[in-house]
Tab-separated table of C-alpha atoms and ligand atoms in Angstrom:
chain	number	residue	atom	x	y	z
A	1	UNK	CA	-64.804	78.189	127.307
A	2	UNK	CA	-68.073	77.914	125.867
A	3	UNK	CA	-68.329	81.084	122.827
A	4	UNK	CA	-71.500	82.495	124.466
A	5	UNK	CA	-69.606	83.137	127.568
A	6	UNK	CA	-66.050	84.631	126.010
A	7	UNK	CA	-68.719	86.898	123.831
A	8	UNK	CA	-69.970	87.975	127.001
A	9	UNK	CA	-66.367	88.481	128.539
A	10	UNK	CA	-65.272	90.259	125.539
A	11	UNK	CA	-68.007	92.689	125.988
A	12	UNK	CA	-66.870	93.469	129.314
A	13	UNK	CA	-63.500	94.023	128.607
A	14	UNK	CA	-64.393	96.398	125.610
A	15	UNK	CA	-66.800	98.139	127.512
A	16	UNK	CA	-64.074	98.718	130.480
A	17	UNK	CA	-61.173	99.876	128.084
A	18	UNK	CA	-63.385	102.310	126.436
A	19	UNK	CA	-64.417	104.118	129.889
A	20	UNK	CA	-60.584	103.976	130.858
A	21	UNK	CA	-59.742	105.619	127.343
A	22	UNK	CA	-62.258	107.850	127.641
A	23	UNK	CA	-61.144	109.048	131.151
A	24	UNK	CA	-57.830	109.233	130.285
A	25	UNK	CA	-58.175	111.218	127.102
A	26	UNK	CA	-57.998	108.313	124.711
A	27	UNK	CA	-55.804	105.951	125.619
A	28	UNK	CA	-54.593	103.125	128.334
A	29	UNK	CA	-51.229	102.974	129.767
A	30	UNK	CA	-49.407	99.728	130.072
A	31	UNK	CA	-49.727	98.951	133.546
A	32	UNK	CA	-52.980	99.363	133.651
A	33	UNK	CA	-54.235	97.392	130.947
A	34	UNK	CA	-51.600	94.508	132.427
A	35	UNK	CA	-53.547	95.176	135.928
A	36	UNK	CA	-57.083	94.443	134.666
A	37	UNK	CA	-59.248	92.259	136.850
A	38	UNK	CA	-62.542	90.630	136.063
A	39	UNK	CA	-64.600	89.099	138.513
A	40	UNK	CA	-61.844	89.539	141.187
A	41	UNK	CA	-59.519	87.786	138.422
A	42	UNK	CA	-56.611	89.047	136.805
A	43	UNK	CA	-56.998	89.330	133.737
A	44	UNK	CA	-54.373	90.897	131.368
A	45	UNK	CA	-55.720	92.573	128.099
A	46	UNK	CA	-52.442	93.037	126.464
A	47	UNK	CA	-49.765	90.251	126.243
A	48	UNK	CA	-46.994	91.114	128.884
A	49	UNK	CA	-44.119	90.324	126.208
A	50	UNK	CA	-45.793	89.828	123.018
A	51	UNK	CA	-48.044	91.816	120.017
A	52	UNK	CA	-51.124	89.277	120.913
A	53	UNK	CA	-52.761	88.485	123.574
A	54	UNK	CA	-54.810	84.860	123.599
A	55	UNK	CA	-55.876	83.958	127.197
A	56	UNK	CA	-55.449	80.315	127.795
A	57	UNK	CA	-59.450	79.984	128.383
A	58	UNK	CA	-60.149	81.857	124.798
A	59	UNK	CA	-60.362	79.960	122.043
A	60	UNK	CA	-60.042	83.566	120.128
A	61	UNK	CA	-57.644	86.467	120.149
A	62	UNK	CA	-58.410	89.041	122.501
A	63	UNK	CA	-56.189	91.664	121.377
A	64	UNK	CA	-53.307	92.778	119.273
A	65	UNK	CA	-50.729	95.393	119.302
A	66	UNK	CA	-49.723	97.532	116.217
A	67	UNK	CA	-46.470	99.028	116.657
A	68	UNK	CA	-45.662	102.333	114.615
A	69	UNK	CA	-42.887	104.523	114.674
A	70	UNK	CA	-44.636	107.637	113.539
A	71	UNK	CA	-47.703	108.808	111.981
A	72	UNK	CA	-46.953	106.144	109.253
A	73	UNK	CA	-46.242	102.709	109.162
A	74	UNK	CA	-46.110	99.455	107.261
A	75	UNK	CA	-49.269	98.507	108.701
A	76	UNK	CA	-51.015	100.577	106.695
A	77	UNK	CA	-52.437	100.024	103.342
A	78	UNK	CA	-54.023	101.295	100.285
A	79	UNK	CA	-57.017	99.180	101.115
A	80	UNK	CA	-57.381	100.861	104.732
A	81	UNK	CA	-57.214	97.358	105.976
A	82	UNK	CA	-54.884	96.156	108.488
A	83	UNK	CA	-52.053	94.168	107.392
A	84	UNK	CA	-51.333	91.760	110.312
A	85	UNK	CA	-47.915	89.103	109.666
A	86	UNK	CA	-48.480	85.575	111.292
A	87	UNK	CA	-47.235	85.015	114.259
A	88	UNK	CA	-43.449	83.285	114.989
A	89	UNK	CA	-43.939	79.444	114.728
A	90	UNK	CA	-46.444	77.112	113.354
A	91	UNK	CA	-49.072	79.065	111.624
A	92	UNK	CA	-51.845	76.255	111.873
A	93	UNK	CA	-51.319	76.522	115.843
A	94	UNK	CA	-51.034	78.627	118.838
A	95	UNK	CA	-51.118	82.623	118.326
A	96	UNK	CA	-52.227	81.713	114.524
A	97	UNK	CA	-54.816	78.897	115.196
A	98	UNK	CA	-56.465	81.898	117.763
A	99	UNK	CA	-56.417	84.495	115.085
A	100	UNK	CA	-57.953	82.069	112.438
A	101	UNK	CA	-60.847	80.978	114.873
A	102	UNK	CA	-62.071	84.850	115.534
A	103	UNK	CA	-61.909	85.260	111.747
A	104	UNK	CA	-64.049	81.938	111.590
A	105	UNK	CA	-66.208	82.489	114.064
A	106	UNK	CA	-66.853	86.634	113.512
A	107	UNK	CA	-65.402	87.002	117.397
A	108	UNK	CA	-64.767	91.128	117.783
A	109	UNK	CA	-60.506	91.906	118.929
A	110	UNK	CA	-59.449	95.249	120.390
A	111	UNK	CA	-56.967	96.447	118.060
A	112	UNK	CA	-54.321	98.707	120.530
A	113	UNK	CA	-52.162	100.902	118.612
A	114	UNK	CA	-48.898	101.741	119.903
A	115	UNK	CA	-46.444	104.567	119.109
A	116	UNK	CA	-45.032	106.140	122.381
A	117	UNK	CA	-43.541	103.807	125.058
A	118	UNK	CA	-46.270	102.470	127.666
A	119	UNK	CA	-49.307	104.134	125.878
A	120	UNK	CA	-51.920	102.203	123.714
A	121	UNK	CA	-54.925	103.847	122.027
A	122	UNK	CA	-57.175	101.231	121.967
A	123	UNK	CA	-59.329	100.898	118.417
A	124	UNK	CA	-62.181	98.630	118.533
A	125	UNK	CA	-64.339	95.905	118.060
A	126	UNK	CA	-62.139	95.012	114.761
A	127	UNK	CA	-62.340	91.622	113.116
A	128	UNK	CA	-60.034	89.338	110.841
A	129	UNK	CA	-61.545	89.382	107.732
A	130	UNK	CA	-58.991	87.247	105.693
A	131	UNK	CA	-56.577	84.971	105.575
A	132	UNK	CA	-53.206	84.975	103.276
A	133	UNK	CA	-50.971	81.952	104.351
A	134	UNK	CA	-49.398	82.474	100.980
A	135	UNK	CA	-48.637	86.555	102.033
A	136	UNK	CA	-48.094	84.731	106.509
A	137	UNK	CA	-50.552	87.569	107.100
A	138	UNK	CA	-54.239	88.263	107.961
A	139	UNK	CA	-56.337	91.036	107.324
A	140	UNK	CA	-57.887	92.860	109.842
A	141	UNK	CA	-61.148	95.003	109.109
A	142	UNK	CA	-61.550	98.221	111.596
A	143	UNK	CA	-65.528	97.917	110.781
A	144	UNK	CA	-68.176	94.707	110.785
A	145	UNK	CA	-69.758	95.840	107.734
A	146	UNK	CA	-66.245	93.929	105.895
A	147	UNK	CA	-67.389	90.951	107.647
A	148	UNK	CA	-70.094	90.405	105.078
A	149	UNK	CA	-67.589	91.287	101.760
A	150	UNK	CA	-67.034	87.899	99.895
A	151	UNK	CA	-63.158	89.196	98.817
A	152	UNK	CA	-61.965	91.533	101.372
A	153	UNK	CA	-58.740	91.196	99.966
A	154	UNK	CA	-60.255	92.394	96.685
A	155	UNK	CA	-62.252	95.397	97.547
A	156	UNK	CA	-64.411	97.425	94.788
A	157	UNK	CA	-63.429	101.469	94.441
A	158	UNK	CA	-66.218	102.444	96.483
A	159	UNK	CA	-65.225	99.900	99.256
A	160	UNK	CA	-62.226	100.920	99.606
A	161	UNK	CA	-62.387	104.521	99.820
A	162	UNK	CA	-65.146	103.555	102.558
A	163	UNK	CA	-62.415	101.491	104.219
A	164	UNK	CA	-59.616	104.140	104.222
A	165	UNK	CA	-61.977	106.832	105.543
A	166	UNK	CA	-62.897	104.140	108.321
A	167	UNK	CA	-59.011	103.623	108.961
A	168	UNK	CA	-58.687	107.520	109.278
A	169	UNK	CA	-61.598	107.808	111.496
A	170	UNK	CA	-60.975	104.552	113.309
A	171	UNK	CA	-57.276	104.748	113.728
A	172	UNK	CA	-55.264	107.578	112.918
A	173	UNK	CA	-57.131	110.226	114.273
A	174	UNK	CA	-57.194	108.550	117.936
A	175	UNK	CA	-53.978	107.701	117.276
A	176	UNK	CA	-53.056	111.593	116.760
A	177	UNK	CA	-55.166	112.965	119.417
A	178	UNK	CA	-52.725	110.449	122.022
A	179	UNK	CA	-49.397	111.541	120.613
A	180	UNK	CA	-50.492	114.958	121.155
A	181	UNK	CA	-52.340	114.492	124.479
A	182	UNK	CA	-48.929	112.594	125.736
A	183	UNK	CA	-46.698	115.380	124.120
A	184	UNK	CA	-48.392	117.775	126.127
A	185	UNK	CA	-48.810	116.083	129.884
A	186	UNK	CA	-52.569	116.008	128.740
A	187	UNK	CA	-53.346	119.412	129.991
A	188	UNK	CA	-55.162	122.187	127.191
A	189	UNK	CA	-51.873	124.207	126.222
A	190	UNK	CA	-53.882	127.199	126.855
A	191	UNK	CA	-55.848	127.165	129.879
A	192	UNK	CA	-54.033	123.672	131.322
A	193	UNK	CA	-57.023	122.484	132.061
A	194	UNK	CA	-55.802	118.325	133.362
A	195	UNK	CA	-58.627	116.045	132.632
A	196	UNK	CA	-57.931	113.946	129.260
A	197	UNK	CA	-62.223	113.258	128.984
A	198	UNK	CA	-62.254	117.044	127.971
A	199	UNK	CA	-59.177	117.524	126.523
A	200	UNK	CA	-58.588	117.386	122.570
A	201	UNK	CA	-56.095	117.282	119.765
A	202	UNK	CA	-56.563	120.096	117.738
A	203	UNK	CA	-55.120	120.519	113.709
A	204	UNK	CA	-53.422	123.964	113.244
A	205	UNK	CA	-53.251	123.777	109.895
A	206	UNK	CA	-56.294	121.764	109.525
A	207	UNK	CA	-56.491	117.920	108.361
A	208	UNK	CA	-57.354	117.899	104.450
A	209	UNK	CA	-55.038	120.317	103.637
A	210	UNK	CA	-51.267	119.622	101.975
A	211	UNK	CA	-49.967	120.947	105.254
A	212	UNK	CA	-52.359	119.664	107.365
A	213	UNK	CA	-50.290	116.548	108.638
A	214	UNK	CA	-51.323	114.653	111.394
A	215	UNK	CA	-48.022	115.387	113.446
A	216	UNK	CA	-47.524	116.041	117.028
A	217	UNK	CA	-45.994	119.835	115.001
A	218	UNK	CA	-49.042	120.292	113.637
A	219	UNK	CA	-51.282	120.169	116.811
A	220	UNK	CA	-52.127	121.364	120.121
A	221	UNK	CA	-53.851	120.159	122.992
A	222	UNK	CA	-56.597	122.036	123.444
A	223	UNK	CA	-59.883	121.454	126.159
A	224	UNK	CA	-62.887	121.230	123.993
A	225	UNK	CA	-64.000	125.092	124.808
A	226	UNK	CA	-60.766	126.256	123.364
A	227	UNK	CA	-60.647	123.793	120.529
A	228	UNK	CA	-64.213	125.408	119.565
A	229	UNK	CA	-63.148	128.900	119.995
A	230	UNK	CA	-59.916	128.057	117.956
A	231	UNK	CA	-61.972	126.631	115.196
A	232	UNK	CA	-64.259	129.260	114.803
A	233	UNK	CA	-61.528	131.584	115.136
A	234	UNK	CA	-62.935	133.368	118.124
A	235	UNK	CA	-59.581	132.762	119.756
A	236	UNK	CA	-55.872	132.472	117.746
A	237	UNK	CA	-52.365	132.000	118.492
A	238	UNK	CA	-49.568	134.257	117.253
A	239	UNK	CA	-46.222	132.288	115.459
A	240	UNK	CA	-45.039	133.492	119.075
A	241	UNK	CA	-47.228	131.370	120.973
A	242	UNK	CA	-49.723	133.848	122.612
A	243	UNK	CA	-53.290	133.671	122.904
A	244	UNK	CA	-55.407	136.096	121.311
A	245	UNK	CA	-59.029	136.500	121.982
A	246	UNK	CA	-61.402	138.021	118.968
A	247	UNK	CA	-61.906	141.372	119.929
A	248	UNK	CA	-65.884	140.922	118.953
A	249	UNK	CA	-65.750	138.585	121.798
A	250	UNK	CA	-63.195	140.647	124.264
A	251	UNK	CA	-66.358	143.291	124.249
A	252	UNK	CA	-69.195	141.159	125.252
A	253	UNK	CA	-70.405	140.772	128.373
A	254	UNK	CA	-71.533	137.725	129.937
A	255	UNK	CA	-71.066	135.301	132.662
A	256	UNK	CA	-67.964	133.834	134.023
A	257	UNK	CA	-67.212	131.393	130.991
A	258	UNK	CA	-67.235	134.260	128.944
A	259	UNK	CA	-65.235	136.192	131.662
A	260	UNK	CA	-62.591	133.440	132.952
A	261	UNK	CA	-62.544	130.850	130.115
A	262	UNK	CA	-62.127	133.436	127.173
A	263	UNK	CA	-61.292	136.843	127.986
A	264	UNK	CA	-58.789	136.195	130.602
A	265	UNK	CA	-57.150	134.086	128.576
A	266	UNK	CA	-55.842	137.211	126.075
A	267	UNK	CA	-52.411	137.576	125.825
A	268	UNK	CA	-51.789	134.229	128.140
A	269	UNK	CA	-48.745	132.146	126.580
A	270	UNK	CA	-49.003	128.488	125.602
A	271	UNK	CA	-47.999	125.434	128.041
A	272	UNK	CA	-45.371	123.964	125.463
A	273	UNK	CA	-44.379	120.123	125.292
A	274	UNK	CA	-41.459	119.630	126.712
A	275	UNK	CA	-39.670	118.173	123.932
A	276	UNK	CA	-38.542	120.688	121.155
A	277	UNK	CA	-39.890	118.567	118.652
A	278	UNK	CA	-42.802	118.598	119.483
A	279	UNK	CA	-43.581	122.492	119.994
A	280	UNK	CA	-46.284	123.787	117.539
A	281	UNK	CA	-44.313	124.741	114.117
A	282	UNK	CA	-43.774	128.414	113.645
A	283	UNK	CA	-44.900	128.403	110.059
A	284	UNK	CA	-47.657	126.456	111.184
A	285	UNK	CA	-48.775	128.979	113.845
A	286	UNK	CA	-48.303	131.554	111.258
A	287	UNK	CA	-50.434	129.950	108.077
A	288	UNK	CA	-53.594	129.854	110.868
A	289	UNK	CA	-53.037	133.086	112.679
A	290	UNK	CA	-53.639	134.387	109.329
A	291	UNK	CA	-57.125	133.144	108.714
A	292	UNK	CA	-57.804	134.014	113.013
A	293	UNK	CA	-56.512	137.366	111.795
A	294	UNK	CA	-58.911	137.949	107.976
A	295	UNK	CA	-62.067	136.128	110.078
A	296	UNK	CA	-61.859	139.151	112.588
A	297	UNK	CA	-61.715	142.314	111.306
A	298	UNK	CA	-61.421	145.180	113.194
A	299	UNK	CA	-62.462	148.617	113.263
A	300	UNK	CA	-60.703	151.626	113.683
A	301	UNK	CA	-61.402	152.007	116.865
A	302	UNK	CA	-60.131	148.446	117.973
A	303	UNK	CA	-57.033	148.905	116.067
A	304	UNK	CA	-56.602	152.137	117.725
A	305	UNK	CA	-57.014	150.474	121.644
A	306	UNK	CA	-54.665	148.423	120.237
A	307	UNK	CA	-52.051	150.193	119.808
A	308	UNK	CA	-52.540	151.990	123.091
A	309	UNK	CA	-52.440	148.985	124.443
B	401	ZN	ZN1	-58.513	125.140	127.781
């Protein structure tokens, strides 16, 4: 296929699985990325056995899978590029030869990450930057900007700090904004609000700090009203998983956002993951509550109603 026309393709199919992702709160199931058609013709974009997927009319890779197990894997590096082994077999031909020709030719791959079974958060355009045959691996750049680095394999200080901040941005927080969606049906845990395009994953203890680790036990799905009103602390939930609305904000009056999507929602109990595991951590809960709790103070007379309550 002539390169002008797979660029073109390529394009399409990007453009496609970021409107799916979008929809679906950040990610593509299996089935449908196996069901894509283009042009009336089927055209897989992931590999219906395999970590790669090279069409027979590319003459690049389209995609590639990285597996991980948790928030963590081997994939990832101190450089905050992506480690990615050879393929089985010859590495001058097939799966490899495909790799090697995007890297040569600057030809953009979706990267899908995959941690849950069935569910791929898709991370792209990303480019091979390098090639190790002595290491069987290339190197896989989640930004174009390390297209133009002579040594990607080398990077300076300031390059590489750049390159792990991309690989957080790029990677791990999509990648923690599906486990949680999945975890929790994709529906906000308080309000259960279903559509994944306004649906986030929120940090209870926030991302930066010691605690704040990027696990399913650290977050809650939250619709992006209630992810603002948790982050500004107009809205908290106890260790015991109950909503609490500021009371500045329970006195206001205003119109039925203010009404239905806020007030009501005092004193509702959180939609909880299924699985134990991954219920919001008490301690958690409790570390956040407490800064909900010092950002609202109340007056006498609040504190007072409350206990009348
Ligand atoms: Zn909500």
């Amino acid at each position: 296929m002539e390169s002008a026309v797979e660029a073109q393709l390529r394009k399409q199919i990007m453009a496609w699985v970021g409107e799916r992702a979008e929809a679906n709160g950040g990610f593509l199931r299996r089935d449908e990325l196996l069901d894509f058609h283009l042009d009336g013709e089927k055209l897989p974009v992931i590999d219906y056995s395999r970590g790669i997927r090279n069409p027979a009319s590319f003459n690049s890779t389209l995609s590639i899978v990285s597996a991980a197990d948790g928030p963590y894997d081997d994939t990832e590096s101190e450089d905050g590029l992506l480690h990615y082994a050879y393929r089985k077999g010859d590495p001058w031909s097939g799966d490899n030869r495909k790799l090697r020709h995007a890297m040569e030719t600057g030809m953009p791959l979706i990267l899908f990450r995959k941690e849950i079974a069935n569910i791929y958060t898709p991370v792209f355009p990303v480019y091979v930057v390098d090639d190790e045959p002595e290491n069987r691996q290339f190197l896989i750049a989640l930004d174009e900007a390390f297209r133009f680095i002579h040594d990607p394999a080398h990077l300076s200080e300031p390059q590489r700090e750049y390159a792990l901040r991309l690989a957080r941005q790029r990677l791990h927080q999509p990648a923690f904004r599906t486990r949680v969606l999945v975890a929790y049906d994709t529906r906000c845990t308080i309000c259960e609000l279903k559509h994944g395009a306004l649906l986030d994953a929120a940090h209870i203890v926030p991302d930066g700090h010691e605690l704040g680790a990027p696990t399913v036990n650290n977050g809650l799905a939250l619709c992006k009203i209630h992810h603002a009103a948790y982050d500004q602390n107009m809205l908290g939930v106890t260790p015991d998983h109950e909503v609490r609305i500021s009371f500045r904000l329970l006195e206001e009056i205003d119109g039925p956002m203010l009404k239905h999507g806020l007030q009501e929602m005092h004193g509702r109990a959180l939609s909880l993951p299924r699985r134990p595991a991954d219920r919001p951590d008490r301690d958690h809960l409790a570390w956040r509550y407490e800064h909900f709790d010092a950002a609202a103070p109340r007056t006498t007379h609040h504190r007072a109603a409350e206990q009348h309550r």
